[in-house]
Coordinates of C-alpha atoms in Angstrom, one line a residue:
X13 CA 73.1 192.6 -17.6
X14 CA 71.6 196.0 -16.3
X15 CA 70.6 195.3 -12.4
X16 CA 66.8 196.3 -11.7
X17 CA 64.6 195.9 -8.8
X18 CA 61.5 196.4 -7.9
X19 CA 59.8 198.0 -4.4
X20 CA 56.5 198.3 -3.0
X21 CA 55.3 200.4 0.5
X22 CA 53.0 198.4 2.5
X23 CA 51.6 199.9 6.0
X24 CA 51.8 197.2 8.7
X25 CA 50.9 197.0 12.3
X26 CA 54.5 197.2 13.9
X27 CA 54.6 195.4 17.1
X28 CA 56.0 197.0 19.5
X29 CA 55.6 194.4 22.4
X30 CA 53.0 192.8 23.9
X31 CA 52.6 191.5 28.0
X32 CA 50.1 189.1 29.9
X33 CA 50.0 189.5 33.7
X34 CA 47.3 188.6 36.7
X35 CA 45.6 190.3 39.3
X36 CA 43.7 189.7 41.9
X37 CA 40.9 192.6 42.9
X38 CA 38.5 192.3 46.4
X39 CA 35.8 194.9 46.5
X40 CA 32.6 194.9 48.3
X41 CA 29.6 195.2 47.2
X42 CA 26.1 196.3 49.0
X43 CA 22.3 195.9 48.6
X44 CA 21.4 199.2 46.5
X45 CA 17.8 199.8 48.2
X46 CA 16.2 199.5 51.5
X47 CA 13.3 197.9 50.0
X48 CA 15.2 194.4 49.1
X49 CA 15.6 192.4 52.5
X50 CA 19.2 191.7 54.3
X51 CA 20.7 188.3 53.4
X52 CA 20.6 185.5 55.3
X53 CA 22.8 183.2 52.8
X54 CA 24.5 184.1 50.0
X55 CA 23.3 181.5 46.6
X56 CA 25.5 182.4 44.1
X57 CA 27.3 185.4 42.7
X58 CA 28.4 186.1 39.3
X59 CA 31.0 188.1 37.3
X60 CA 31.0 189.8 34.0
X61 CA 33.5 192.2 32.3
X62 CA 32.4 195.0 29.8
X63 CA 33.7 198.5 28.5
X64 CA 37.6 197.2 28.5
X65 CA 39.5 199.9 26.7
X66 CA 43.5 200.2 26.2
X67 CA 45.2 203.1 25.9
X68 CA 49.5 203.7 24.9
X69 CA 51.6 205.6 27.4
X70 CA 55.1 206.3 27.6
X71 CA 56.3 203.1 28.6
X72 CA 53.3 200.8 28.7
X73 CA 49.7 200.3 28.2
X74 CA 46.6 201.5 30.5
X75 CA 43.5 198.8 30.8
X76 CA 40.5 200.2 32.1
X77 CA 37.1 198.2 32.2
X78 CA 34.1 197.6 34.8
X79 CA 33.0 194.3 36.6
X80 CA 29.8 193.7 37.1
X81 CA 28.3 191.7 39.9
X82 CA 25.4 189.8 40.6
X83 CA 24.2 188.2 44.1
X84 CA 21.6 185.7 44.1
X85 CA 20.7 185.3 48.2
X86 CA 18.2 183.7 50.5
X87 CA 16.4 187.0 52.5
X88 CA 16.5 186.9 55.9
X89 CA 12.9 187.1 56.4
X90 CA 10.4 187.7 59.2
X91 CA 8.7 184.5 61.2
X92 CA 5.7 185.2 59.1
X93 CA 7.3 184.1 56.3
X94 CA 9.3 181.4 57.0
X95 CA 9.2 180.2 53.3
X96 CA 12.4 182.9 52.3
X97 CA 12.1 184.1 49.4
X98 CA 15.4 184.4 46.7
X99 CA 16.5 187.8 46.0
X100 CA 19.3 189.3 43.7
X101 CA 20.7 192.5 43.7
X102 CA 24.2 194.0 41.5
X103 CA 26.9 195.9 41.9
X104 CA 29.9 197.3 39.7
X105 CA 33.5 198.4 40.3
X106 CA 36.4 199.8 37.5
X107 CA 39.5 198.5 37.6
X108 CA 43.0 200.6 36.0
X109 CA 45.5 199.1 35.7
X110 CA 49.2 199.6 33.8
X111 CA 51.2 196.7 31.9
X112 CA 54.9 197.8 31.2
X113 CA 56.1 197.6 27.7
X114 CA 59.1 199.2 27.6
X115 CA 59.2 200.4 24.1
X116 CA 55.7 202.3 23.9
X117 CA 54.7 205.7 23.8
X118 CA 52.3 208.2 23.8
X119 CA 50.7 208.2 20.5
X120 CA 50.3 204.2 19.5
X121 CA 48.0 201.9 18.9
X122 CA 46.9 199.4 21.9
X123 CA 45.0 196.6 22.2
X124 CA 43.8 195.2 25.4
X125 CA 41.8 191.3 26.2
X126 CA 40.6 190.7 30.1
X127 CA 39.3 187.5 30.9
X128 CA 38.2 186.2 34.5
X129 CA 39.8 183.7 36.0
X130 CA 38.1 182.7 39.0
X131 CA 35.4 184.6 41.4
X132 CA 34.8 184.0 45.2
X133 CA 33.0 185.7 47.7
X134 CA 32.5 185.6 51.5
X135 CA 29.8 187.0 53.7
X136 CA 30.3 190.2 55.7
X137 CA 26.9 191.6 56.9
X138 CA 23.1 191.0 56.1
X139 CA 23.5 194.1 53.6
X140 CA 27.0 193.7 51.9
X141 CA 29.1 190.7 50.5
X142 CA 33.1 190.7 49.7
X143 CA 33.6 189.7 46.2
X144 CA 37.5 188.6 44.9
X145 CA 38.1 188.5 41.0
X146 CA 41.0 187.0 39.3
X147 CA 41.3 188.3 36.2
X148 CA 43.9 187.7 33.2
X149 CA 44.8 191.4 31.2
X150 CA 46.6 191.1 28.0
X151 CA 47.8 194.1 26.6
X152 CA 49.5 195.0 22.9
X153 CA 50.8 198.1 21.6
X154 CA 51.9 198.8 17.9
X155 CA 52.5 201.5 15.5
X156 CA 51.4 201.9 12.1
X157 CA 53.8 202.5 10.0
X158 CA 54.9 202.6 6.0
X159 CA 57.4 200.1 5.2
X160 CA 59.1 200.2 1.8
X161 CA 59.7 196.2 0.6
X162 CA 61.9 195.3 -2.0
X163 CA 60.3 192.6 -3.5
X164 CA 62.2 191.1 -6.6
X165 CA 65.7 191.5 -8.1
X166 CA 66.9 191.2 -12.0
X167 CA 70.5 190.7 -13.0
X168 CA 71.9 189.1 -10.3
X169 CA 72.4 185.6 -9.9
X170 CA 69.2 183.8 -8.0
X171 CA 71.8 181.9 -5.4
X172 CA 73.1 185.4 -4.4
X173 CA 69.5 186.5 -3.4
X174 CA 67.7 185.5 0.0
X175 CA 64.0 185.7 0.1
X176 CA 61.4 184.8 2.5
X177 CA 57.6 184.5 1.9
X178 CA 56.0 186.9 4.7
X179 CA 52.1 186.6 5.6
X180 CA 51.2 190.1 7.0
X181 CA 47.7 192.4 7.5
X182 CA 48.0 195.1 5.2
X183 CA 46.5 198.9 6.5
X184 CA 44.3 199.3 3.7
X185 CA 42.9 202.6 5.8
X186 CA 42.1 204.0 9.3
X187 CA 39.8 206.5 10.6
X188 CA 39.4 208.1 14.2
X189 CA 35.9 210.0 14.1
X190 CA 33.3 211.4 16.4
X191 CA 29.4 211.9 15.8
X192 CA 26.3 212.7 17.8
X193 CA 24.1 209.8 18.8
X194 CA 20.6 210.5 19.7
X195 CA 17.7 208.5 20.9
X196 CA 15.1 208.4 24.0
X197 CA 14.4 206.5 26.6
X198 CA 10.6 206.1 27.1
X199 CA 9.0 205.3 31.1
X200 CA 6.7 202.2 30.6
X201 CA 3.0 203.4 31.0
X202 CA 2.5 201.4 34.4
X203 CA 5.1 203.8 36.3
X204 CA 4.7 207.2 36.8
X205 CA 5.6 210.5 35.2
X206 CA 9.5 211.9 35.9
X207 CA 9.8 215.0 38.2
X208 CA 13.5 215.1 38.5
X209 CA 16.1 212.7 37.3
X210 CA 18.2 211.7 39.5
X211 CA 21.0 210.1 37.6
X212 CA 21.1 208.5 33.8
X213 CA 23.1 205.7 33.0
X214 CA 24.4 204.8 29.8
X215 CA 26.5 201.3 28.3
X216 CA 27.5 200.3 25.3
X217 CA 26.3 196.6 24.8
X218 CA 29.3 194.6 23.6
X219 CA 28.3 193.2 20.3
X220 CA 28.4 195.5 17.2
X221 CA 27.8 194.8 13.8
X222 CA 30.2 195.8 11.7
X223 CA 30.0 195.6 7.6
X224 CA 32.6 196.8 5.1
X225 CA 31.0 198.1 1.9
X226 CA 32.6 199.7 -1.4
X227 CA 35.0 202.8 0.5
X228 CA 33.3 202.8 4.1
X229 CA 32.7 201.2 6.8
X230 CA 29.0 200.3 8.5
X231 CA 28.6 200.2 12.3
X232 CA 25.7 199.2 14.0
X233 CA 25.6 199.1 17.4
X234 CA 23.2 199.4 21.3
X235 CA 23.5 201.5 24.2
X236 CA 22.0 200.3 27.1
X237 CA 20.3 202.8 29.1
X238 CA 19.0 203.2 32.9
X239 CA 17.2 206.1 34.5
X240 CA 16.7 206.9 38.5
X241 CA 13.8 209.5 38.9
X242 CA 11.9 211.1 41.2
X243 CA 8.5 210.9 39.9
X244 CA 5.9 213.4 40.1
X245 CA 3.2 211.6 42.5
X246 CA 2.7 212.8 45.8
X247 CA 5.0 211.2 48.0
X248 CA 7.5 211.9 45.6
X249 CA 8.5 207.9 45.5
X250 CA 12.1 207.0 42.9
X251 CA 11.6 205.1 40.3
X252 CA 13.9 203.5 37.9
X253 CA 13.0 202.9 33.9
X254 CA 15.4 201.1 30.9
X255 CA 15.5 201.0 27.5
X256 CA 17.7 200.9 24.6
X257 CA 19.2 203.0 22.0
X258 CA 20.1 202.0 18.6
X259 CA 22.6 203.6 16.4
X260 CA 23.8 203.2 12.7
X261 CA 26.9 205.2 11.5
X262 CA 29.0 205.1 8.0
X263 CA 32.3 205.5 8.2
X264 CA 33.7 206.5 4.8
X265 CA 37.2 204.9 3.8
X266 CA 38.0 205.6 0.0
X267 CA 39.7 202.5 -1.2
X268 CA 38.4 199.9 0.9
X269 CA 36.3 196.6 -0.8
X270 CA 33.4 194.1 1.1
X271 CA 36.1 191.7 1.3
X272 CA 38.8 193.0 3.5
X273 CA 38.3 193.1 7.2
X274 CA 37.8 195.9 9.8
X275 CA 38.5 196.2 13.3
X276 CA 36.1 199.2 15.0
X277 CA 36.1 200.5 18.8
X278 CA 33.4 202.4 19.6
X279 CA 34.0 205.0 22.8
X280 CA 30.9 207.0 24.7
X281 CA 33.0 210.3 25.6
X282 CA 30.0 211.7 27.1
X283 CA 26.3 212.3 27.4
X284 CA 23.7 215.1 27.7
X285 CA 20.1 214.7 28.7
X286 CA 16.5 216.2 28.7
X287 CA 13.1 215.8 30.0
X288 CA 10.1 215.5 27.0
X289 CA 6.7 214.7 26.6
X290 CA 5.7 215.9 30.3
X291 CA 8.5 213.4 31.6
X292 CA 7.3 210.5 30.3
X293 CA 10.5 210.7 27.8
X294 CA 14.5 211.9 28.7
X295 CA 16.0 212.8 24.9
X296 CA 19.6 211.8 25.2
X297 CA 22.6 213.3 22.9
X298 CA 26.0 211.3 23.4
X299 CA 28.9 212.1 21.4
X300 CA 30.5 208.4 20.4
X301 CA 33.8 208.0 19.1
X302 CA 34.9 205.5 16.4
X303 CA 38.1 204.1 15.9
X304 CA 38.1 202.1 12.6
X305 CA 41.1 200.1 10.7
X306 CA 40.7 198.3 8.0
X307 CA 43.0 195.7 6.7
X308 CA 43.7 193.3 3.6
X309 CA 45.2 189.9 3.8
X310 CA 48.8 190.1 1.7
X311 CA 51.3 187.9 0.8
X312 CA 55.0 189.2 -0.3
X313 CA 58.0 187.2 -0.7
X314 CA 60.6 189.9 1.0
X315 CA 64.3 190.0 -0.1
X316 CA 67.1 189.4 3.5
X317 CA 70.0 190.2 1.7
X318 CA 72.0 190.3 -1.4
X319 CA 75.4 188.7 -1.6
X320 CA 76.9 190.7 -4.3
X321 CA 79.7 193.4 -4.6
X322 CA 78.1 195.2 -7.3
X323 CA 75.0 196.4 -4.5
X324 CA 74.7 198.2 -1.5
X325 CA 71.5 197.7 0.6
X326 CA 69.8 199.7 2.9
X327 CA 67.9 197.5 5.5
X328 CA 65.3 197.6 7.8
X329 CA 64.2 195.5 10.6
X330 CA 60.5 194.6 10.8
X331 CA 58.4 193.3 13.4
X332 CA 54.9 192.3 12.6
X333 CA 52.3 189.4 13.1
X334 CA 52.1 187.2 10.6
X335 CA 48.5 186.1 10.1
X336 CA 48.0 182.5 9.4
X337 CA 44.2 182.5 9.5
X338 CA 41.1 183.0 11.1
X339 CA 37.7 181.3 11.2
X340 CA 34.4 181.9 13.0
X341 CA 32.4 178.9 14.1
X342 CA 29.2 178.3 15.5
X343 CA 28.8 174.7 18.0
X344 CA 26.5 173.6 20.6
X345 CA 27.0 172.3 24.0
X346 CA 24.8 170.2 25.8
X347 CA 25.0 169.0 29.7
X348 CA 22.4 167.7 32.1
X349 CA 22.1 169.7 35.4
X350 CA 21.1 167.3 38.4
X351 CA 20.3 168.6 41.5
X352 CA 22.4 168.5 44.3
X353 CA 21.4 166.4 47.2
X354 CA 19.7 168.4 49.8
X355 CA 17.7 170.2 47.7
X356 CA 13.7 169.4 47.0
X357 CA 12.4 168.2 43.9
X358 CA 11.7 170.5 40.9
X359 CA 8.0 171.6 40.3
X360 CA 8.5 174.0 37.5
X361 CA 11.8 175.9 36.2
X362 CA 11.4 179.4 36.6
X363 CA 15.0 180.5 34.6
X364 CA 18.0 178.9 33.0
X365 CA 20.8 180.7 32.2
X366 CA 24.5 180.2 31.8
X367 CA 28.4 181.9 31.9
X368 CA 31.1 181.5 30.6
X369 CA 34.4 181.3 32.6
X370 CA 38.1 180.9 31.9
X371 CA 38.2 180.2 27.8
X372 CA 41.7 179.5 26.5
X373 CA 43.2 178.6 23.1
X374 CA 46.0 177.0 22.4
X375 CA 47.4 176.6 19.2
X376 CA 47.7 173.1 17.8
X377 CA 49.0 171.5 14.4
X378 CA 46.1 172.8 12.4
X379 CA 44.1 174.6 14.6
X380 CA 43.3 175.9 17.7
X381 CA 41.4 173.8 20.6
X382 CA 39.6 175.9 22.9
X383 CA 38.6 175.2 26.8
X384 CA 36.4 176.9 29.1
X385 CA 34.1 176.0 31.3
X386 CA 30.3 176.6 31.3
X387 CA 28.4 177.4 34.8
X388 CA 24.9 176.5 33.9
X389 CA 22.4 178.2 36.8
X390 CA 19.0 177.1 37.3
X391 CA 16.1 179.1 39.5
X392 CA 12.8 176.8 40.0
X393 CA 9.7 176.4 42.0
X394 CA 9.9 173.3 44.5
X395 CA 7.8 170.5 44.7
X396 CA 7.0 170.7 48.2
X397 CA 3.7 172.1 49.7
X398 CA 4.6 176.1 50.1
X399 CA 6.5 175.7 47.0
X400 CA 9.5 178.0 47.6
X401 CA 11.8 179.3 45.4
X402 CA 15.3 177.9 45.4
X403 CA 18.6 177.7 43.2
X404 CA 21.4 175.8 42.2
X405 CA 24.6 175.9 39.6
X406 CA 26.6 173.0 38.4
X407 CA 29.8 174.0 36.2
X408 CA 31.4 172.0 33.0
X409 CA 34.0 171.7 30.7
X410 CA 34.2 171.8 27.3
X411 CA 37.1 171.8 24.7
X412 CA 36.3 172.3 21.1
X413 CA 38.5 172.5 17.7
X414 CA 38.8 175.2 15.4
X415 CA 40.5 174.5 12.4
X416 CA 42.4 177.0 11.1
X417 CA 45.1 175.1 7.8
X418 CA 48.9 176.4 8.5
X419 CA 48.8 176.6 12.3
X420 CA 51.1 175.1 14.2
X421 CA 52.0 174.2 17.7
X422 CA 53.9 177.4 19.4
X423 CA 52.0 180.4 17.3
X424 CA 50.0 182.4 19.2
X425 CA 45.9 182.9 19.0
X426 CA 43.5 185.4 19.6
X427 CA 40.1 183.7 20.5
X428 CA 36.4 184.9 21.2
X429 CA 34.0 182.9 22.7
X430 CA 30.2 184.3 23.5
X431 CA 27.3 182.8 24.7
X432 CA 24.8 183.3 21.9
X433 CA 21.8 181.4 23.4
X434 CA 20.7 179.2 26.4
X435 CA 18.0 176.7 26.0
X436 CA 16.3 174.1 28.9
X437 CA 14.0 171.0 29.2
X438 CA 13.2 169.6 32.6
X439 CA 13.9 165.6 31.9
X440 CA 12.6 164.7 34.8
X441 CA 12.5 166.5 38.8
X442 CA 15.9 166.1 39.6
X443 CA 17.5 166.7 35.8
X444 CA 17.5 169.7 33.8
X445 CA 18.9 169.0 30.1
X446 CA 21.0 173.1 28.7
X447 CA 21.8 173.2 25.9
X448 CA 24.0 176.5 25.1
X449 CA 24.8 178.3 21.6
X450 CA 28.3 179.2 21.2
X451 CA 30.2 181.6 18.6
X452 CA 33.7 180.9 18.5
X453 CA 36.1 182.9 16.8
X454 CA 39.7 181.9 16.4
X455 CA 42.9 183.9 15.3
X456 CA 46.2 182.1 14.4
X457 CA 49.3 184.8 14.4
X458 CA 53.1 184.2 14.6
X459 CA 55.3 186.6 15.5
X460 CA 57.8 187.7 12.8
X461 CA 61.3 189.4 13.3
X462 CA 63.9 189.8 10.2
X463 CA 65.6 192.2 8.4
X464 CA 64.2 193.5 5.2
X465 CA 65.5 195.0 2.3
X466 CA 64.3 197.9 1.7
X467 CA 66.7 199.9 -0.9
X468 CA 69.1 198.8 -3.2
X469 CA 72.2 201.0 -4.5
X470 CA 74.1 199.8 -7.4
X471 CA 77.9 200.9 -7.6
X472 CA 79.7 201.4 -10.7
X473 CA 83.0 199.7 -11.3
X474 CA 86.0 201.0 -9.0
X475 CA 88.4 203.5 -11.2
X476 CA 91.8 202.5 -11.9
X477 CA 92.7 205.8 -10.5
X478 CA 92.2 206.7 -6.8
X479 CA 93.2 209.9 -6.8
X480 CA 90.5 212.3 -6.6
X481 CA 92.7 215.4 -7.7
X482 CA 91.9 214.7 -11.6
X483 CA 88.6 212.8 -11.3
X484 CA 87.1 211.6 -14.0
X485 CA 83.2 212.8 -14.7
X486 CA 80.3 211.2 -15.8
X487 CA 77.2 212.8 -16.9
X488 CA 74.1 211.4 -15.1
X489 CA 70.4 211.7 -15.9
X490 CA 67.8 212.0 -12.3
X491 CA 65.6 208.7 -12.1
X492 CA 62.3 208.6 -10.3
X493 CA 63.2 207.7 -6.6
X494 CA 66.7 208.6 -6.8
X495 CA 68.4 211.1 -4.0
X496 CA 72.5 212.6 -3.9
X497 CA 72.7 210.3 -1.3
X498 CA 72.0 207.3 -3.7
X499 CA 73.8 208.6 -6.4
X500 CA 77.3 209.1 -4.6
X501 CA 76.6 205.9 -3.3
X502 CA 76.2 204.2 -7.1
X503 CA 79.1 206.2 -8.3
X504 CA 81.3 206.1 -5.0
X505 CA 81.4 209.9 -4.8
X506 CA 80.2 211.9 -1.9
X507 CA 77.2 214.5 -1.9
X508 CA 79.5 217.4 -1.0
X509 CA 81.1 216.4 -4.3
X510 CA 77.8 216.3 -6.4
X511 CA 76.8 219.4 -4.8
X512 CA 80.2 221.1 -5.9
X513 CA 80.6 220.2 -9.3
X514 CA 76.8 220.9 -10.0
X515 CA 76.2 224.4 -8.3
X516 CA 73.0 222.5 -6.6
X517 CA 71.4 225.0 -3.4
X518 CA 68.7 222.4 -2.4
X519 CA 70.6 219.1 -2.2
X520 CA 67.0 217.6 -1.1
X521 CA 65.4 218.6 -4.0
X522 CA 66.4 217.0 -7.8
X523 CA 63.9 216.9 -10.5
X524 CA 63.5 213.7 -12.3
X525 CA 65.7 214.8 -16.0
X526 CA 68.1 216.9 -14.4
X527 CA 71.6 216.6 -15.6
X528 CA 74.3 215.6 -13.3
X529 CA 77.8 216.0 -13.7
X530 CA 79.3 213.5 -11.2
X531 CA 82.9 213.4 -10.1
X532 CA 84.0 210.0 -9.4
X533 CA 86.9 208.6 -7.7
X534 CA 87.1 205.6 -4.3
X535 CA 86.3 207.4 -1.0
X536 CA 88.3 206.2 1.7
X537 CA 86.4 205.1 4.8
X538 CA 86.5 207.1 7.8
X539 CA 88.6 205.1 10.8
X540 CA 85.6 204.5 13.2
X541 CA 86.3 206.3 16.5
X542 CA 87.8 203.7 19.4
X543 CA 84.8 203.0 21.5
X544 CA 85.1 204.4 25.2
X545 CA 85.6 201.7 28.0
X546 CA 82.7 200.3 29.6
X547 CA 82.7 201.6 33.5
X548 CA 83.5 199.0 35.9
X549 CA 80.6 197.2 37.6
X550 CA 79.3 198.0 40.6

């Protein structure tokens, strides 16, 4: 029976390597304006991360990202108001940092996850407080590349064939684009007119929206903007005004379908501005980058090896996640908030809100539980007689179970968990019942080394005769796919050979139908070259 085979290209997602390290940063932070009062004691202060970005370098991987900071403090204030009012202030600092992975380069793709650990502070003046972040980077690099799969064997005997079923994220498509955003950020009627702006700031907010339609890709995302001015009053008092601006872009991808998935990072490169409408607008024009890839779920039973004489195979090692699902849940956690002793009764709850620290995943037999803990932080009106304002923050735990069918215990996850809403009821004036919104997304991969298949070269029966003074010919007809190499190969000839006999100036270039006359005969292998001796240690 004739031997036949067939092959198929996929693009993958080749790991290249992949690192989780620590780090501890101290920065300080300070009141911003003269107006706010110096601290007398420091409440609270908490941590967020935003505007992580990875980047592939010869050698490793570059995370970059900002940290905000928020201080909740009693104000020292004058003896004619003893009652000390709460004040908060924020600050930011950027972090860079490099994570070796010893195979990357220039070029590659890079993914990068920072999560904080823990946050502390200490008190070092009435206008500035030290804040230390622990924070846990994990940083991937791969490298797209197309990967040709043999995929099923006729003519040879099943037992001599070894297969293995391989779970992977096909490339469907990719596209690297940048477009003009515009929008405007309006100054609220009650403050005045803009003179001179002092300085525009502008942030992408973290959650976009991202569909995939019939060949393209919809993007919907918010930039966050802040404005310091000099207004145009008198005393030429600064002024700061917010807003938001909204964008919608289509990213067109010929070939991909509603039900495959896409990955988008969306970059601000930079930002012009301009004053309008007798400064009560600033027009701004940012140029945004996106980075879309969009990928397909696939499932290929790849050939290891073929133990037959009548083949030679080219192989090919691969290196790729293997997705075992994915899910995306939606749960609600709800914890009572007492008090702490010390403190004075609760009159009325001025604010609620909560973060989230620390969430892991591990992966279990069917799933993946997740931890983190929840810092619920509540600002009320005391019921005492000047009613002051006062504070307080209790933290819990929660673990949670998403289940994701094939995953088992030593697979890795990737795992999202936002805060989607915060909610409050007073019980009674020492309890406050919060109950928080969660979305929970869940990743199960496992990592996949082996060596593929990836061409198969069938060789014709050795000749009785060795000699290749009087060879005999053969006349061969070009196949689709088929090169000199692979045809020497088949025929245990040599190219030079081929090339010879057949008068051939382009050996790279054969036309499927050609005629080939081949000589064929056994080449003997060259003696491989004694290896040198390895230098002494030391």
């Amino acid at each position: 029976m004739a031997i036949n085979f067939k092959q198929e290209t996929v693009k993958v997602d080749y790991v290249i390597g992949e690192d989780t390290v620590r780090e501890s940063i101290t920065r300080e932070v300070e009141i911003p304006v003269d107006e706010k009062p110096n601290i007398e004691r420091v409440l609270e202060v908490d941590t967020s991360i935003r505007n992580v970005t990875a980047e592939a370098e010869d050698g490793g991987a570059v995370l970059e990202g900002v940290i905000d900071v928020g201080v909740i403090y009693v104000a020292d204030a004058p003896e004619e108001e003893p009652q000390q009012p709460v004040h908060y202030f924020t600050g930011t600092f950027e972090f860079t940092n490099f994570i070796d992975i010893p195979e990357a380069e220039e070029g590659m793709d890079a993914f990068g996850d920072v999560n904080i650990i823990r946050a502390t502070y200490d008190f070092v003046d009435e206008r500035t407080v030290e804040v230390t972040v622990v924070i846990r980077k994990f940083a991937k690099v791969t490298d797209l590349r197309q990967i040709t799969i043999v995929t099923d064997v006729k003519g040879i005997k099943e037992d001599l064939i070894e297969r293995e079923l391989l779970r992977i994220e096909s490339v469907i498509a990719e596209d690297l684009e940048q477009v003009i955003v515009r929008g405007e950020l309006d100054v609220p009627p009650e403050k005045p007119p803009v003179e001179r702006v002092l300085k525009v700031d502008l942030d992408l907010v973290d959650e976009i929206q991202v569909d995939v339609t019939d060949d393209g890709v919809i993007v919907d995302g918010t930039f966050e903007g802040g404005i310091v001015y000099v207004s145009t009053e008198e005393d030429q008092s600064v002024h700061f005004a917010e807003g938001i601006i909204e964008f919608s872009e289509v990213i067109d991808l010929p070939g991909v379908e509603p039900d495959m998935s896409a990955f988008v990072d969306v970059f601000l490169k930079r930002f012009d501005f301009r004053l309008r409408n007798e400064g009560t607008v600033v027009e701004v024009e940012a140029l945004v980058e996106f980075f879309t890839k969009v990928t397909q779920p696939k499932q290929v039973k790849v050939i290891t090896d073929i133990l037959d004489d009548r083949v030679e195979i080219e192989e090919e090692l691969l290196r790729v996640e293997e997705v075992i699902g994915e899910d995306t849940v939606v749960d609600t956690v709800t914890e009572q908030l007492i008090v702490p002793n010390g403190k004075p009764d609760i009159e009325r709850i001025l604010e609620v809100n909560a973060q989230l620290r620390d969430p892991m995943g591990q992966v279990e037999d069917g799933g993946v539980a997740i931890e983190a803990t929840i810092q619920g932080k509540v600002l009320y009106v005391a019921d005492i007689e000047d009613q002051p304002v006062h504070f307080f923050s209790d933290d819990f735990d929660f673990t949670n179970f998403v289940g994701i069918p094939g995953a088992e215990v030593g697979m890795s996850s990737y795992i999202d968990v936002r805060l989607k809403r915060v909610r409050a009821t007073q019980l009674n004036q020492r309890t406050v019942e919060m109950t928080a919104t969660l979305v929970k997304f869940a990743k199960v991969t496992d990592f996949r080394q082996l060596t593929i298949v990836s061409d198969i070269v069938v060789v014709s029966p050795v000749v009785d005769d060795p000699v290749c003074d009087r060879p005999s010919r053969v006349v061969y007809v070009v196949q689709p796919g088929d090169t000199l190499y692979k045809i020497a190969k088949r025929y245990r000839s040599t190219v030079a050979a081929i090339v010879d006999a057949n008068d051939i100036v382009n050996p790279d270039k054969l036309e499927v139908g050609q005629k080939l006359v081949i000589p064929k005969c056994i080449i003997d292998e060259p003696e491989e070259p004694p290896k040198p001796p390895k230098p002494p240690l030391g």
